[in-house]
Coordinates of C-alpha atoms and ligand atoms in Angstrom, one line a residue:
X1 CA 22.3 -9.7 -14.9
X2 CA 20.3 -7.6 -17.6
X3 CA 19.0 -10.4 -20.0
X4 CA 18.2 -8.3 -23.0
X5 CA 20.3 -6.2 -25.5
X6 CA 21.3 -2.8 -25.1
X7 CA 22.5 -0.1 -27.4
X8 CA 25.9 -1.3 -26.3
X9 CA 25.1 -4.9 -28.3
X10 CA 24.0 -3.5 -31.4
X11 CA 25.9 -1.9 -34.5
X12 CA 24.1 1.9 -34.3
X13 CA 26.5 3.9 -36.1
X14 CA 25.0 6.4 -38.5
X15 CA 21.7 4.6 -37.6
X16 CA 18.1 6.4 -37.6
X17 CA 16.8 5.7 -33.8
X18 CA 13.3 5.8 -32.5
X19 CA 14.5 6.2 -28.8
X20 CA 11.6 5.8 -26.0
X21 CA 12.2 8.1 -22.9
X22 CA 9.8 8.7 -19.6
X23 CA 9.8 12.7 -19.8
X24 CA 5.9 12.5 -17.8
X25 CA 7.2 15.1 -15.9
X26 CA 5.8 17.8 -13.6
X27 CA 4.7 21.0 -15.4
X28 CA 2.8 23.9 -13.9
X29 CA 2.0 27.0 -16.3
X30 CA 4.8 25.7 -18.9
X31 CA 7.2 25.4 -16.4
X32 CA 8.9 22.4 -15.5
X33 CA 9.1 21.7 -12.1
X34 CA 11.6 18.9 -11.7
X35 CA 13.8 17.7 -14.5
X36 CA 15.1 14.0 -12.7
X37 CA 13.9 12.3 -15.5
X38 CA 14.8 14.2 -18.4
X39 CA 18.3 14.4 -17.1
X40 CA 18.5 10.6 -16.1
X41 CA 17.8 9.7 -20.2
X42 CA 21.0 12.0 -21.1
X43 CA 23.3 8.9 -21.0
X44 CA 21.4 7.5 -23.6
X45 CA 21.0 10.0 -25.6
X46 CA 24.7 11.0 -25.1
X47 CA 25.8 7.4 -26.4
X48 CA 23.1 7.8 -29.3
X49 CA 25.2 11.4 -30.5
X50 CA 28.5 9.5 -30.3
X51 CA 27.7 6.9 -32.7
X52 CA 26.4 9.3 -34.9
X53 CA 22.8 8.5 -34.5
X54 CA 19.8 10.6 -36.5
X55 CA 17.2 10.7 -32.7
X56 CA 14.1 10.8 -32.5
X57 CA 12.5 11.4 -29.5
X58 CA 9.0 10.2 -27.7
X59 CA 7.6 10.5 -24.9
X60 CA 4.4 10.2 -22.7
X61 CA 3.1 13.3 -20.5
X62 CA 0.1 13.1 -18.5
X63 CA -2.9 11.2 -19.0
X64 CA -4.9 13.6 -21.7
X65 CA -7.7 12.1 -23.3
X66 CA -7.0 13.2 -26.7
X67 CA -5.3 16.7 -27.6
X68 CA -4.9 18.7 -24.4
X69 CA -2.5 21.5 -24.9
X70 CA -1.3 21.5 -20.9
X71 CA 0.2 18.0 -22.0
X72 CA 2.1 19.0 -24.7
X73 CA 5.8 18.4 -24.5
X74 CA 6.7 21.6 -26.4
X75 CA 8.2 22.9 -22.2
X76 CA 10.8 20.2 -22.7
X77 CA 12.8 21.1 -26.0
X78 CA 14.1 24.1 -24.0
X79 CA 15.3 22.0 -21.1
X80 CA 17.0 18.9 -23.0
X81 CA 18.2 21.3 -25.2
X82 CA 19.5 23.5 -22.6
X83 CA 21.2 20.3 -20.5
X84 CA 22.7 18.7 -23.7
X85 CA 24.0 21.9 -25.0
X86 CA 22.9 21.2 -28.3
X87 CA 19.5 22.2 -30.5
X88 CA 16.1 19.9 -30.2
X89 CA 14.0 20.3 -32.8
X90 CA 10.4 19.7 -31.9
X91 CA 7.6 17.5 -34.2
X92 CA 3.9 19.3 -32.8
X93 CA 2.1 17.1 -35.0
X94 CA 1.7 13.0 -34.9
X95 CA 0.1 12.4 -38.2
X96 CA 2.9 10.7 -40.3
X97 CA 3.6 13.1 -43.5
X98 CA 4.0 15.8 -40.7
X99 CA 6.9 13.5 -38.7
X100 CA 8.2 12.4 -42.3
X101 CA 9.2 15.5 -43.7
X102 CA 11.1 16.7 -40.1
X103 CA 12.8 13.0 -40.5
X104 CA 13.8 14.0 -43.5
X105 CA 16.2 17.0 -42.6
X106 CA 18.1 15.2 -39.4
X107 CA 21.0 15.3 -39.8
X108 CA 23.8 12.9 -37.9
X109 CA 23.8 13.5 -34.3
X110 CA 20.4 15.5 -34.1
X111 CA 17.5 15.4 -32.3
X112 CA 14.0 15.5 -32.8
X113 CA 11.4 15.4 -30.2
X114 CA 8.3 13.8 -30.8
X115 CA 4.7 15.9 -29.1
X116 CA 2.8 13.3 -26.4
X117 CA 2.3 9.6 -27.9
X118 CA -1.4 9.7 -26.1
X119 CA -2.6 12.6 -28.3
X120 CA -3.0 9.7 -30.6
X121 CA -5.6 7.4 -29.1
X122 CA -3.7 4.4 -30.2
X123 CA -0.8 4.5 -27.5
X124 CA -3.1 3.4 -24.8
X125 CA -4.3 0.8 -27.0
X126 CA -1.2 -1.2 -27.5
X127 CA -2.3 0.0 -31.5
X128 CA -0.2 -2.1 -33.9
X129 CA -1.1 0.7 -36.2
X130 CA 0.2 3.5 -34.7
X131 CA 3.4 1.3 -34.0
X132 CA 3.9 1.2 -37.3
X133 CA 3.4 4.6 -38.0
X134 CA 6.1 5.1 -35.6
X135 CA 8.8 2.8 -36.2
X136 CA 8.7 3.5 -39.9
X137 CA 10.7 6.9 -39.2
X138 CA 13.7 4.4 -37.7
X139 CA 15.7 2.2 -38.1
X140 CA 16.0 0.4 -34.6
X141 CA 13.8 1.0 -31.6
X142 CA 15.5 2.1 -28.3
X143 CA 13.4 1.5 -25.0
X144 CA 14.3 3.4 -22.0
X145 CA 11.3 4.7 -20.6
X146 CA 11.8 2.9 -17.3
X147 CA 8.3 4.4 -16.0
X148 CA 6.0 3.4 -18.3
X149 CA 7.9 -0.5 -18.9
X150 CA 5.0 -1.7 -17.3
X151 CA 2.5 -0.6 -19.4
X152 CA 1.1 -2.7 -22.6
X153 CA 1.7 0.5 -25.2
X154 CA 2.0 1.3 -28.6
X155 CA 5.8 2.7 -27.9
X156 CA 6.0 0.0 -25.7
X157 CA 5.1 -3.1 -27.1
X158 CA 3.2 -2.9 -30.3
X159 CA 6.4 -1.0 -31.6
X160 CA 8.9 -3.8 -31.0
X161 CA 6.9 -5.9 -33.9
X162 CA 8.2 -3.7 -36.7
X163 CA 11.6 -2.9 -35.4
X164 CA 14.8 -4.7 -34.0
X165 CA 14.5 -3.6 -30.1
X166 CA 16.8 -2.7 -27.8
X167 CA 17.5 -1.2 -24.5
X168 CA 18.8 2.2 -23.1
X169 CA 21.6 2.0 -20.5
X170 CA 18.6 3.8 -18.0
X171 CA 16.4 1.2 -18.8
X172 CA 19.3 -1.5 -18.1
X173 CA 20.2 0.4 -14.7
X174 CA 17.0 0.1 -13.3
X175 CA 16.0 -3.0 -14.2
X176 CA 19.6 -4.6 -12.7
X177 CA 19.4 -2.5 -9.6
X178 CA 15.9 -2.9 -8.7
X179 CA 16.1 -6.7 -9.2
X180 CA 18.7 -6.6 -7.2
X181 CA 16.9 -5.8 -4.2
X182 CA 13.9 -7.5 -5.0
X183 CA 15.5 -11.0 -4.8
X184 CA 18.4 -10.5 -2.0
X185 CA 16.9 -7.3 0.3
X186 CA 18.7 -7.3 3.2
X187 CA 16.1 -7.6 6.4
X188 CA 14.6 -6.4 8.0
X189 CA 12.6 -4.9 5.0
X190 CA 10.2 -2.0 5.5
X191 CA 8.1 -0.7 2.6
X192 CA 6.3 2.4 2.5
X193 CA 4.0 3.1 0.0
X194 CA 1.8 6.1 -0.6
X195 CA 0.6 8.3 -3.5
X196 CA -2.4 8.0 -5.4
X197 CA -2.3 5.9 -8.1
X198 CA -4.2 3.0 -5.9
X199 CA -5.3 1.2 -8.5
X200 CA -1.6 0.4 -9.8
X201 CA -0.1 -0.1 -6.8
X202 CA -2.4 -2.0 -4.6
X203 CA -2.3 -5.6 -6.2
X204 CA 1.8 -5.5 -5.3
X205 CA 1.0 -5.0 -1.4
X206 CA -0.4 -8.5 -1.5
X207 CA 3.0 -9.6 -3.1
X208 CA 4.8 -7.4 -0.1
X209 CA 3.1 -9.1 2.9
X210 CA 4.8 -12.2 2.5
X211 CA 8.3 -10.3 1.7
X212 CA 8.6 -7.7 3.8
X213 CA 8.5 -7.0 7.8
X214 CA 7.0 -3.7 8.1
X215 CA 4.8 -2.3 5.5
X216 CA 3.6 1.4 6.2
X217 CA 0.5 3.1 3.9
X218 CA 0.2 6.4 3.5
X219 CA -1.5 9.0 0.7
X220 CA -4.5 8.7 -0.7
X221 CA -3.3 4.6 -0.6
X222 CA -3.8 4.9 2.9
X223 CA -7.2 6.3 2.7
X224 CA -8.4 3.7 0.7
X225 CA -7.0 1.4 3.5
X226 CA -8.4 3.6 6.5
X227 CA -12.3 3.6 4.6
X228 CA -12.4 -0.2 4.3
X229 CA -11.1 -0.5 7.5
X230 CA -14.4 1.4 8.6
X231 CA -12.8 4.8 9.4
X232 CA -14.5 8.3 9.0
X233 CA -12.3 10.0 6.3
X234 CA -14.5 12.8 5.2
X235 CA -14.1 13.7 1.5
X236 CA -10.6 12.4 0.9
X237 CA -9.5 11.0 -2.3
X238 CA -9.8 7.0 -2.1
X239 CA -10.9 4.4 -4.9
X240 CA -14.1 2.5 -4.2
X241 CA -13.3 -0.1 -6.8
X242 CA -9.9 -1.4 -5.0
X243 CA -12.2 -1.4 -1.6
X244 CA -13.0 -5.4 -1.1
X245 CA -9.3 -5.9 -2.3
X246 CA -8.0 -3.1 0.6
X247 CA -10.2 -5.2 2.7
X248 CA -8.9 -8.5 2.0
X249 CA -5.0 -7.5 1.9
X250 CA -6.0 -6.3 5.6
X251 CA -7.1 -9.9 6.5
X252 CA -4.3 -11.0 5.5
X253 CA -1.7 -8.8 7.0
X254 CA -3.6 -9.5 10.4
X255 CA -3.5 -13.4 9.4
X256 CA 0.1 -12.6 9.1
X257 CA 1.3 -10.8 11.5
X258 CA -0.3 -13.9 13.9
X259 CA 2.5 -16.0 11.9
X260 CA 5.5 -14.0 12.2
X261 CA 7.4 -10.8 13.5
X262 CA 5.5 -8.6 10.7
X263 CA 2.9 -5.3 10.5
X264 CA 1.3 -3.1 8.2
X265 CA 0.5 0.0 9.9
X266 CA -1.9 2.3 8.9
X267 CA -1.6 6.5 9.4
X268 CA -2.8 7.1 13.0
X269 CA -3.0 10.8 12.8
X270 CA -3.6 12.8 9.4
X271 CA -3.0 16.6 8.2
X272 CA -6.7 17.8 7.1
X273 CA -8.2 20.7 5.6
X274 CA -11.6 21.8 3.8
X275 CA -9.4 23.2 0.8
X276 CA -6.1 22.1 -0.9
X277 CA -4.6 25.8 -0.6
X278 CA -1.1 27.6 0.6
X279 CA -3.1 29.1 3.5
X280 CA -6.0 27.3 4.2
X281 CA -6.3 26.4 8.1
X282 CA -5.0 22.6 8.5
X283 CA -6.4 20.4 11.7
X284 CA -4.7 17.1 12.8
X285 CA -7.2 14.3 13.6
X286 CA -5.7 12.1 15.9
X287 CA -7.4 8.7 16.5
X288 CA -5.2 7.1 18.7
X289 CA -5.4 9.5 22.0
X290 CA -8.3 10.7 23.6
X291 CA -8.7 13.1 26.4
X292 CA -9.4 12.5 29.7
X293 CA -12.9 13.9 29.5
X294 CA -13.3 11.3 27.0
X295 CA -12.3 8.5 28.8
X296 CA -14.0 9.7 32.3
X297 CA -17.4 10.5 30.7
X298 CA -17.6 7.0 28.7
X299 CA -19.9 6.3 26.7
X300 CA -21.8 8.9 27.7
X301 CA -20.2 11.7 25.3
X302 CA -19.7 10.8 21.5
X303 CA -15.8 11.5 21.0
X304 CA -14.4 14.3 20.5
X305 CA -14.3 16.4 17.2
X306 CA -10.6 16.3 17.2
X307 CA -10.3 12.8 16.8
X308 CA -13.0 12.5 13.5
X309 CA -12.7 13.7 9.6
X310 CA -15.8 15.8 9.2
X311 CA -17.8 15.5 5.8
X312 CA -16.6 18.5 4.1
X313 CA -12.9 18.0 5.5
X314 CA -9.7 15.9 3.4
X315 CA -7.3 13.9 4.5
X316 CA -3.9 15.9 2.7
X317 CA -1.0 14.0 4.4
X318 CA 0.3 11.7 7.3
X319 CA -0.1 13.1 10.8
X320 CA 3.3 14.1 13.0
X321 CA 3.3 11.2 15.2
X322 CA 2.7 8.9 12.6
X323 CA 5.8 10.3 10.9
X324 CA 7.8 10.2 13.9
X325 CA 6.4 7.0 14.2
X326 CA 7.7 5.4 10.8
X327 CA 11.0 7.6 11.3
X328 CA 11.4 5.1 14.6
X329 CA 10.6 1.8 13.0
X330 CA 13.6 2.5 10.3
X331 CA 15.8 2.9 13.0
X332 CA 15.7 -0.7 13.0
X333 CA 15.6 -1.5 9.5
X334 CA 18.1 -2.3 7.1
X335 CA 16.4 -1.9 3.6
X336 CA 13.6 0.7 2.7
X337 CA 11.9 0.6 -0.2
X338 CA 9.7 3.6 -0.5
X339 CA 6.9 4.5 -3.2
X340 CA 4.2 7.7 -3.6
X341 CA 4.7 10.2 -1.4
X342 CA 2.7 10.7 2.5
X343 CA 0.6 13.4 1.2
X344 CA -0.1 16.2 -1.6
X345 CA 3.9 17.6 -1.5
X346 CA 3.1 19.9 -5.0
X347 CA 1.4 22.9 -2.7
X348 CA 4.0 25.2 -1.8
X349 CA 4.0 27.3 1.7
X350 CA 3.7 30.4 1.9
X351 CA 6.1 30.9 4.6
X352 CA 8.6 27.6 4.9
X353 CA 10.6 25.4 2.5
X354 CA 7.9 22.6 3.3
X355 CA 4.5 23.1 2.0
X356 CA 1.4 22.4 4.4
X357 CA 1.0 18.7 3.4
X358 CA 4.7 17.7 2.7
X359 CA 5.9 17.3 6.7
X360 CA 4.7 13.4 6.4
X361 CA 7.2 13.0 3.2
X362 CA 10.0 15.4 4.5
X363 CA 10.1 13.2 7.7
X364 CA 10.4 9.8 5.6
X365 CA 13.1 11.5 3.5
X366 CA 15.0 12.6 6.6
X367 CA 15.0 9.1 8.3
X368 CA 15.7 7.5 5.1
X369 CA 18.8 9.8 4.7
X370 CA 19.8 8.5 8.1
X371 CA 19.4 11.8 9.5
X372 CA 17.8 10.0 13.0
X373 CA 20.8 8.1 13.3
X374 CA 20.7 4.9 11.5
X375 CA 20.9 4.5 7.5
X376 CA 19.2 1.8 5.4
X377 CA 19.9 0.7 2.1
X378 CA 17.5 2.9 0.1
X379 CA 15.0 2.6 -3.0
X380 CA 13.1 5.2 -3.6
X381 CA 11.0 5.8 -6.8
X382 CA 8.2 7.1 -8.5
X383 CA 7.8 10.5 -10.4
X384 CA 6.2 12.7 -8.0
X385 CA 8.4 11.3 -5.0
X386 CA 11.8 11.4 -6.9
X387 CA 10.7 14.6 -7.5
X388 CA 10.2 15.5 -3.6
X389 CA 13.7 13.9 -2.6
X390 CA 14.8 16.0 -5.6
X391 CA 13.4 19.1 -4.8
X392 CA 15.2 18.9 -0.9
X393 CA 18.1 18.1 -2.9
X394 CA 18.8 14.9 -1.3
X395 CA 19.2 12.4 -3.8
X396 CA 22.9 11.9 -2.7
X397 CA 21.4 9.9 0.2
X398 CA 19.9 8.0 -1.7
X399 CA 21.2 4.7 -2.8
X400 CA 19.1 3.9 -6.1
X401 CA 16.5 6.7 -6.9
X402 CA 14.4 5.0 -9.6
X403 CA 12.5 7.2 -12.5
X404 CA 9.9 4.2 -12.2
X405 CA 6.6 3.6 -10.1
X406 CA 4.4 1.3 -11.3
X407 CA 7.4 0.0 -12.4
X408 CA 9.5 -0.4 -10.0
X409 CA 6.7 -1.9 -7.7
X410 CA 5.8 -4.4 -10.4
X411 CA 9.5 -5.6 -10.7
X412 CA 9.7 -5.8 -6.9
X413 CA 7.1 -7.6 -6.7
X414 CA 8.5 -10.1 -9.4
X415 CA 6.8 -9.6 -12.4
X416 CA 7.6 -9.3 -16.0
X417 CA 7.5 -6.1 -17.8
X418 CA 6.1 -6.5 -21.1
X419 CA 8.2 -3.2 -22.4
X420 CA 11.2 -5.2 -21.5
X421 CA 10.0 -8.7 -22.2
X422 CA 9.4 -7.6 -26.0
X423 CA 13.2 -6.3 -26.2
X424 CA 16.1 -8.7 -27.9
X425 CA 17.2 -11.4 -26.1
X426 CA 21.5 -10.8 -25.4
Ligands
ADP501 P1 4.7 8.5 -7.9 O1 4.6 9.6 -8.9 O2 5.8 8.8 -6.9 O3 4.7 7.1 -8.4 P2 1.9 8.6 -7.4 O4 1.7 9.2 -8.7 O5 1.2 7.3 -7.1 O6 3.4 8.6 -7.0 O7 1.4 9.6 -6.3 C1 1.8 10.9 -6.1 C2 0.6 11.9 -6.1 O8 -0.2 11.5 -5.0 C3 1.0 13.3 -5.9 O9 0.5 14.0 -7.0 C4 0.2 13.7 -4.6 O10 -0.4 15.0 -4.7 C5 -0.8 12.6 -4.5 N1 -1.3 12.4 -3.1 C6 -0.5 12.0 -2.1 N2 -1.3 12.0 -0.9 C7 -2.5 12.3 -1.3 C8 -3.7 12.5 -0.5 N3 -3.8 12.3 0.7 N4 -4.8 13.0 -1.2 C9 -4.7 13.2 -2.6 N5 -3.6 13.1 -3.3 C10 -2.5 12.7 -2.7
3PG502 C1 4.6 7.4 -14.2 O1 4.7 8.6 -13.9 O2 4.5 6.5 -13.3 C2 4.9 6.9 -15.6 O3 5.3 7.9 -16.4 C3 3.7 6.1 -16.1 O4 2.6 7.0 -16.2 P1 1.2 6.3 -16.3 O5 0.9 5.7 -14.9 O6 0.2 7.5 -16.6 O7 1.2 5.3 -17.3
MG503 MG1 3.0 10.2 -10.1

């Protein structure tokens, strides 16, 4: 049961509203690429309209260190506006006289959309100013940026000081659904996690080892994993800082695994290529077969190229076996929980529906949609890979698609979100 108020709970008719949303979505060239998470806040916003609400709007995109005008939200006033049939107007300027006057000329039931709250340094920072700023254009605060709930922000935190704060029914959703799972998942559990935000996601694998019975790595998580295990992975993306921790999560799986029925597997082929292109030529590196020239000539002959990442080359996505290999394990699985995608899925193909590094991923959406046969319960989340399952259209098979990934891996693993902590008790 969701502990905290919601816009339900509150008197909000004819109210100004300083509503919070997760629009960090993927844009290429002005173009949005997938909308899951502009159309998941329209219930909110939908409610907001019905009691008559003035609404403003703000929003993360990106990380830009200061102004960066390929991180401005100006591509999503046409899209809301488009999917709630109704005009959005759009505030390109933070500084406060320039919000003010827009303020000023909402009307009842319109919307204003705020540009990205990290153009202004102080969102990062938690800034009490720059809370302030913010929630003197409203009367209440409305959180339901599930994504970024895990996050100590101005519009997440710092805001809530100045302004009676409540929750969106998104916000509410997640949080009830994904605690759900966390405290009663129905085994055996199998969690994959990929992507590349390492740093954000590592610390939670720790939490996993002693929940779970499977846990499969992939993405640049995985080569972060495969380095510190002492593996050749040419000039793939990894973080050297979460190195010692990769290293001790490792010992502890193994220490593990010597306890109970449990494994973290690690990719044992990988898609590679010297360039992240359309057409660039791809190679699988395979370290678990060898030839039999290998074995016969041993150790005379160093191994065979096939079965190293050269210097020059990068490790793009999870190798065909290993993908037919996690697509097995969830045969036997009754919950997945699955986080960052297998490899980079935003190149296109040239010639198929699935781009060059997005077999790993497709085969973990297939087998998740119980397309092998056997159907676990399902949570998926994170931008990027709700955007993949999107993007094959396949969110029906899922059973909770979550807008959140830090997130969501922070509240399975049992911790507090300060973006929700700060919110009104019911
Ligand atoms: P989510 O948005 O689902 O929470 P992340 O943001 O952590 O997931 O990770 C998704 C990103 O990871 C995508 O942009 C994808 O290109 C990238 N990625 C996945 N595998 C690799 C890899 N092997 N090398 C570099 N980037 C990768
Ligand atoms: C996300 O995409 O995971 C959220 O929007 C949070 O973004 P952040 O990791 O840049 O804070
Ligand atoms: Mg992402």
């Amino acid at each position: 049961m969701f502990k905290k108020k919601t816009v339900k709970d509150i008197n909000l008719r004819g109210k100004t509203v300083l509503l919070r949303v997760d629009y960090n979505v993927p844009i290429k060239n002005g173009i949005i690429q997938d909308d899951f998470r502009i159309r998941q806040s329209l219930e909110t916003i939908k409610y907001l309209i019905s009691q008559e609400c003035k609404i403003i709007i703000c929003s993360h995109l990106g990380r830009p260190e200061g102004m960066d005008p390929s991180l401005s939200l100006r591509p999503v006033v046409l899209r809301l506006s488009k999917l709630l049939n109704k005009g959005v107007a759009f505030a390109p300027n933070l500084s406060s006289e320039n919000i003010n006057s827009e303020v000023k000329n909402l009307k009842s039931g319109q919307i204003l959309l705020l540009e990205n709250l990290r153009f202004n340094p102080g969102e990062d920072k938690d800034d009490d100013k720059f809370a302030k700023q913010l929630s003197e254009l409203a009367d209440i605060f409305v959180q339901d940026a599930f994504g970024v709930v895990h996050r100590y922000n101005a519009s997440t935190v710092a805001v809530t000081k100045y302004l009676p704060s409540v929750a969106g029914l998104l916000l509410e959703r997640e949080v009830d659904t994904i605690t759900n799972v966390a405290q009663n998942p129905k085994k055996p559990l199998m969690v994959v996690v990929g992507g590349a935000k390492i740093a954000d996601k590592i610390d939670i694998l720790e939490r996993f080892i002693s929940m779970a019975d499977y846990i499969m790595l992939g993405g640049a998580m995985a080569n972060t994993f495969l380095k510190a295990s002492g593996t050749e992975i040419g000039a793939s993306k990894y973080d050297e800082n979460e190195l010692p921790l990769a290293r001790r999560i490792l010992q502890l799986a193994k220490t593990e695994s010597k306890k109970r029925n449990f494994t973290l597997q690690l990719p044992f082929d990988v898609v590679v290529s010297k360039k992240m292109d359309s057409n660039t030529t791809l190679r699988i590196v395979d370290w678990s077969s060898y030839s039999l020239s290998e074995i016969e000539s041993y150790p005379k002959r160093p191994p065979k190229r096939g079965s190293t990442v050269l210097s020059d080359e990068k490790i793009f996505d999870i190798g065909p076996f290993t993908g037919a290999y996690i697509a097995g394990v969830m045969q036997s699985m009754n919950t997945v929980i699955w986080n960052g995608t297998m490899g980079v899925t935003e190149v296109p193909s040239l010639i198929t529906s699935t781009g060059p590094y997005s077999h790993g991923s497709e085969l973990v959406l297939q087998a998740i949609s119980g397309e092998f046969g056997h159907k676990p319960f399902s949570l998926v989340g994170g931008g990027d890979t709700a955007g993949f399952v999107q993007s094959k259209e396949m969110s029906a098979n899922i059973n909770h698609l979550s807008t959140g990934g830090g997130a969501s891996l922070e509240l399975l693993g049992g911790h507090k979100l300060p973006g929700v902590e700060a919110l009104l008790d019911k």
